[in-house]
Amino acid sequence: MVLSSAYPGAAGGLDLSMEGALPAPSPMEQAMQDEVLQALIGEEQIGLPHAVRAVKARNAHPARAEPWRFLVGQEGVDLDAVAQTVATVAGYPVVDLSKTNPVMVQAIFALFPDELADRLRGLGLVPLGLDEDEHGQRLRLVCPDPTNDAVQALLASIAVPLSVGFAPASAVGVLLEAVETLRQARSEAPAPVAPPRESSDEATDLPAAEAPAADPPPVPQGDTPVVFVQPVRDRVVKAMLRHETVAPALVKQAQAWQAEEGVKEPLWRTLTRLPGPHQEAVFAQAAQTYAFRAADINGDKPDLEFVRGVMQAFEEDYREALLQQNVVVFDLRVEPETGAHRTVFITHDPTRPEILPLLRRLKLERYELQYAAPSAVRQVIDRAFPAENEFLARIEDDAPALDMGTVGLDDEESSLIDREALEAELNRSSLINLFEGALVEAVRRGASDIHIYPNARKEIEIHFRIDGRLKLWMTERRIHPEAMLAVIKDNAMNVDRFEREMAQDGFIQRDVDGALIRYRVSVLPIANAQQELRSESVVIRVIDDRKVVTDLSKLGLLPSALERFDRAIRQPHGMVILTGPTGSGKSTTLVAALHQVVDPEVNVLTVEDPVEYIIPGVRQIKLGTKLNLEGALRAILRHDPDIVMVGEMRDRATAEMGIKLANTGHLTFSTLHTNDAPSAVTRLYKMGIEPFLIAYAINLVVAQRLIRTLCPDCKQHDPNPDPLLLERMGFTKDEIATTTFYRPSTDKACPTCRGIGYKGRRAICEALYFSRAIRHTIAQAQGNLDEGVVRDLAVKEGMLTLLDSAREYVKMGLTDVDEMVRVTATED
């Protein structure tokens, strides 16, 4: 990543007008000169933007502490890992506390005066015992932040020889909590006894509320920020810290939020309010801590008909209240001892106090509340009570009105529909509802495109593209095709209803299920067997920003390809090229890559035609009749860019401009249409780009395809795979013997895939990283550039081909051999 100039006026030379004084070093220069920050960047604990932000924060802080301390709060920074690297650089050994006896530590603490012991605990300093070397005995301590000024001052005040080591804050916190528990147990004052709970035979009674936790021991507050999470008394959070399922930095953030807002609630519940993937783990740990059983949700359970039947039996107000609280029926069990029926409910947070009174009002014989992951509960509710498409419901209510006067007429008569009759058709609400219903249904089914066109029988066919394959959704026989096409054009911006002989592009916006969905409309005239019918094909691209992938790891790339991709985009300059046919997910991957490098301190520009997804923090240039691709790229050079994305290199001029951007210190992203990664090299060469420019401008070429994944709920074991086909696809005899092969099911009752057999797609990639050897090979090829040599060298260096990647997914049970053949059959 390239930041702006290192000092003011860099483009025009140094300005020595201020009495000959040199400008102060820029934040980037300071970051590059800091030993600790460089060590953190070298070990990939942080990126350069993290370091620059830390330097800027340090410069604005009156204490002027070490820059690494101002990494606190930055997204994606693991404070434990950072602290360990800092301690290692400073010469402190790393200590494993997993086998440390809290009884021994408490005994050593008891030897200190109370004030000193409290100061040690407050700074996270834990005495472990005595060490002996050639200089005699030393008191051994550990600390999560041994370089802190307050820690150093306290250690200097202790008049005994010391040795200090490093341990992570989470491990220190757990140990100190165990020590504190021992100290309280041995205190002369008896612990308060909680009042006995009233007996209850209901399995869902919530545990009594925990007593308010005492204030933690005071921490000496100096000018230097202390990177340390105070010991917590929340049982859920303690367990998560012990199991390392939550980052100490998040706990610190939750503690700070509680203190700032004055919130009195369990710390673990505050953690669930902080966005992130840790939320599900917090709910799971809370359910386990408070002894709620986890529901066994699988392909057979719950039975959706049972769920609907029982929930419909409840009064509507209670049913709606349960669903609003994310509570739903899961099972009905008979207790063998009493023969009583027990209704089992599931929810993501069974500890909520408002749920128990609601269940009691249902007046059930017995009931039990169990835990299930939030996503699982939501999936059960969505399957059992799918949202109704109100537009399609209106069509059913208004079905007779759909006969627009064309049924029963011969071809000659039906062709005589005049403009007034067409206008009458357009005013029919059922026709509008059909179109609007298709827009809504496409979003809910996860379709990427809607295809609408008339067939030879004057019927309107509506197809959805789901997971890359077209599926017929509806054939409408009761309306005239021209009426349907006119409605689409009327609802699309920038489209003329009366223009039937040229291609048109427009767009539509709708609010669907609370989300703003954009639709890109393409209209093309097509031929039809009915000569009197003016036929047009409409393809509507569904642009749902909720589907934008912002994390490269969620694309489904194999670890080797993901590592190469991440390494390439972290370079300060160079080009990353995505290749593949239309619909192979190149744009999705590029958007995910851009999200990794977008930063407020860099200028990111994209040139796209059209702009589909709006990316926060990126200036996306719109092309038009007065600004073409080549003109936009030339203008970009005068727009002070750091990172540039070129939608596609279609010709020599565009390719030369992209190469120039990469060679002049800009990180550049673009796409090409080639079948594999090495072919991109020869394609650029045939465009007229010199081999040495190709060799030293490109960081990575990724050839990509999308392969469908088998439905996880209904996929079937394939007992008789074809061994000849498997060998042809590169499987060894050992792999054939040891791999469990699967095939798609055609079970129409499967609620996940609806009988398709596949659900979702993953990217398979061929990641050609430009190593030193590959650069030399290309640069020295001169006029004899052989992509086969490049491929062989890349495979030797560990590159997986498209076929290799697909084979790995088959071995993992994610897809089947037929899908592998469909996607990679043309690849050698």
Short mmCIF file of N, CA, C and O in Angstrom, two decimals, residues 203-204 306 310-311 314 322 328-335 340-346 359 362-370:
data_model
loop_
_atom_site.label_atom_id
_atom_site.label_comp_id
_atom_site.label_asym_id
_atom_site.label_seq_id
_atom_site.Cartn_x
_atom_site.Cartn_y
_atom_site.Cartn_z
N ALA A 203 -38.42 -26.93 34.62
CA ALA A 203 -37.02 -27.09 34.21
C ALA A 203 -36.43 -25.80 33.68
O ALA A 203 -35.24 -25.73 33.46
N THR A 204 -37.25 -24.79 33.50
CA THR A 204 -36.73 -23.59 32.83
C THR A 204 -36.50 -22.44 33.78
O THR A 204 -36.26 -21.33 33.34
N PHE A 306 -44.65 -29.97 12.46
CA PHE A 306 -44.92 -29.99 13.90
C PHE A 306 -44.76 -28.59 14.49
O PHE A 306 -45.58 -28.13 15.29
N VAL A 310 -47.94 -26.66 16.32
CA VAL A 310 -47.97 -26.29 17.74
C VAL A 310 -48.03 -24.77 17.89
O VAL A 310 -48.80 -24.24 18.70
N MET A 311 -47.24 -24.06 17.10
CA MET A 311 -47.24 -22.60 17.23
C MET A 311 -48.60 -22.01 16.83
O MET A 311 -49.05 -21.03 17.44
N PHE A 314 -51.24 -21.80 19.63
CA PHE A 314 -51.18 -20.73 20.63
C PHE A 314 -51.99 -19.53 20.16
O PHE A 314 -52.22 -19.33 18.96
N LEU A 322 -43.64 -14.73 21.01
CA LEU A 322 -42.57 -15.74 21.01
C LEU A 322 -41.64 -15.53 19.82
O LEU A 322 -40.41 -15.53 19.97
N VAL A 328 -39.02 -20.45 19.59
CA VAL A 328 -39.89 -21.27 18.75
C VAL A 328 -39.91 -22.69 19.29
O VAL A 328 -38.97 -23.15 19.95
N VAL A 329 -41.04 -23.39 19.06
CA VAL A 329 -41.17 -24.78 19.49
C VAL A 329 -40.18 -25.65 18.73
O VAL A 329 -39.93 -25.44 17.54
N PHE A 330 -39.62 -26.62 19.44
CA PHE A 330 -38.62 -27.49 18.83
C PHE A 330 -39.03 -28.97 18.86
O PHE A 330 -38.86 -29.68 17.89
N ASP A 331 -39.60 -29.43 19.98
CA ASP A 331 -39.89 -30.86 20.12
C ASP A 331 -40.95 -31.06 21.19
O ASP A 331 -41.23 -30.17 22.00
N LEU A 332 -41.53 -32.26 21.19
CA LEU A 332 -42.47 -32.68 22.23
C LEU A 332 -42.00 -34.03 22.76
O LEU A 332 -41.87 -34.98 21.99
N ARG A 333 -41.74 -34.11 24.06
CA ARG A 333 -41.19 -35.33 24.64
C ARG A 333 -42.09 -35.84 25.75
O ARG A 333 -42.76 -35.05 26.44
N VAL A 334 -42.09 -37.15 25.92
CA VAL A 334 -42.86 -37.80 26.98
C VAL A 334 -41.89 -38.23 28.06
O VAL A 334 -40.93 -38.95 27.79
N GLU A 335 -42.13 -37.78 29.31
CA GLU A 335 -41.26 -38.16 30.41
C GLU A 335 -41.60 -39.58 30.83
O GLU A 335 -42.75 -39.87 31.20
N ALA A 340 -45.84 -37.55 31.49
CA ALA A 340 -46.25 -36.19 31.18
C ALA A 340 -45.59 -35.73 29.88
O ALA A 340 -44.49 -36.16 29.54
N HIS A 341 -46.27 -34.83 29.17
CA HIS A 341 -45.74 -34.28 27.93
C HIS A 341 -44.97 -32.99 28.24
O HIS A 341 -45.47 -32.11 28.93
N ARG A 342 -43.78 -32.90 27.69
CA ARG A 342 -42.94 -31.73 27.92
C ARG A 342 -42.64 -31.08 26.56
O ARG A 342 -42.06 -31.70 25.68
N THR A 343 -43.05 -29.82 26.42
CA THR A 343 -42.82 -29.07 25.18
C THR A 343 -41.46 -28.38 25.27
O THR A 343 -41.18 -27.67 26.23
N VAL A 344 -40.65 -28.62 24.26
CA VAL A 344 -39.29 -28.06 24.24
C VAL A 344 -39.28 -26.85 23.30
O VAL A 344 -39.71 -26.94 22.15
N PHE A 345 -38.78 -25.72 23.81
CA PHE A 345 -38.60 -24.51 23.03
C PHE A 345 -37.10 -24.27 22.86
O PHE A 345 -36.29 -24.67 23.70
N ILE A 346 -36.75 -23.58 21.80
CA ILE A 346 -35.35 -23.19 21.61
C ILE A 346 -35.27 -21.69 21.44
O ILE A 346 -36.20 -21.05 20.93
N LEU A 359 -43.73 -17.94 28.70
CA LEU A 359 -43.99 -19.37 28.59
C LEU A 359 -45.03 -19.83 29.60
O LEU A 359 -45.83 -20.74 29.33
N LEU A 362 -48.66 -19.66 28.56
CA LEU A 362 -49.15 -20.64 27.59
C LEU A 362 -49.91 -21.77 28.26
O LEU A 362 -50.60 -22.55 27.59
N LYS A 363 -49.74 -21.91 29.59
CA LYS A 363 -50.45 -22.92 30.40
C LYS A 363 -50.21 -24.33 29.86
O LYS A 363 -51.14 -25.14 29.70
N LEU A 364 -48.94 -24.63 29.59
CA LEU A 364 -48.57 -25.97 29.15
C LEU A 364 -48.36 -26.87 30.36
O LEU A 364 -48.08 -26.40 31.46
N GLU A 365 -48.47 -28.18 30.13
CA GLU A 365 -48.28 -29.13 31.23
C GLU A 365 -46.86 -29.03 31.78
O GLU A 365 -46.65 -28.85 32.97
N ARG A 366 -45.89 -29.16 30.93
CA ARG A 366 -44.48 -28.97 31.28
C ARG A 366 -43.77 -28.39 30.06
O ARG A 366 -44.19 -28.62 28.93
N TYR A 367 -42.72 -27.68 30.31
CA TYR A 367 -41.96 -27.12 29.19
C TYR A 367 -40.50 -27.00 29.59
O TYR A 367 -40.14 -27.01 30.76
N GLU A 368 -39.66 -26.91 28.56
CA GLU A 368 -38.22 -26.76 28.76
C GLU A 368 -37.68 -25.79 27.72
O GLU A 368 -38.12 -25.79 26.57
N LEU A 369 -36.75 -24.98 28.14
CA LEU A 369 -36.11 -24.02 27.25
C LEU A 369 -34.68 -24.47 26.99
O LEU A 369 -33.92 -24.70 27.92
N GLN A 370 -34.32 -24.62 25.70
CA GLN A 370 -32.98 -25.06 25.33
C GLN A 370 -32.31 -23.99 24.47
O GLN A 370 -32.96 -23.13 23.90
#
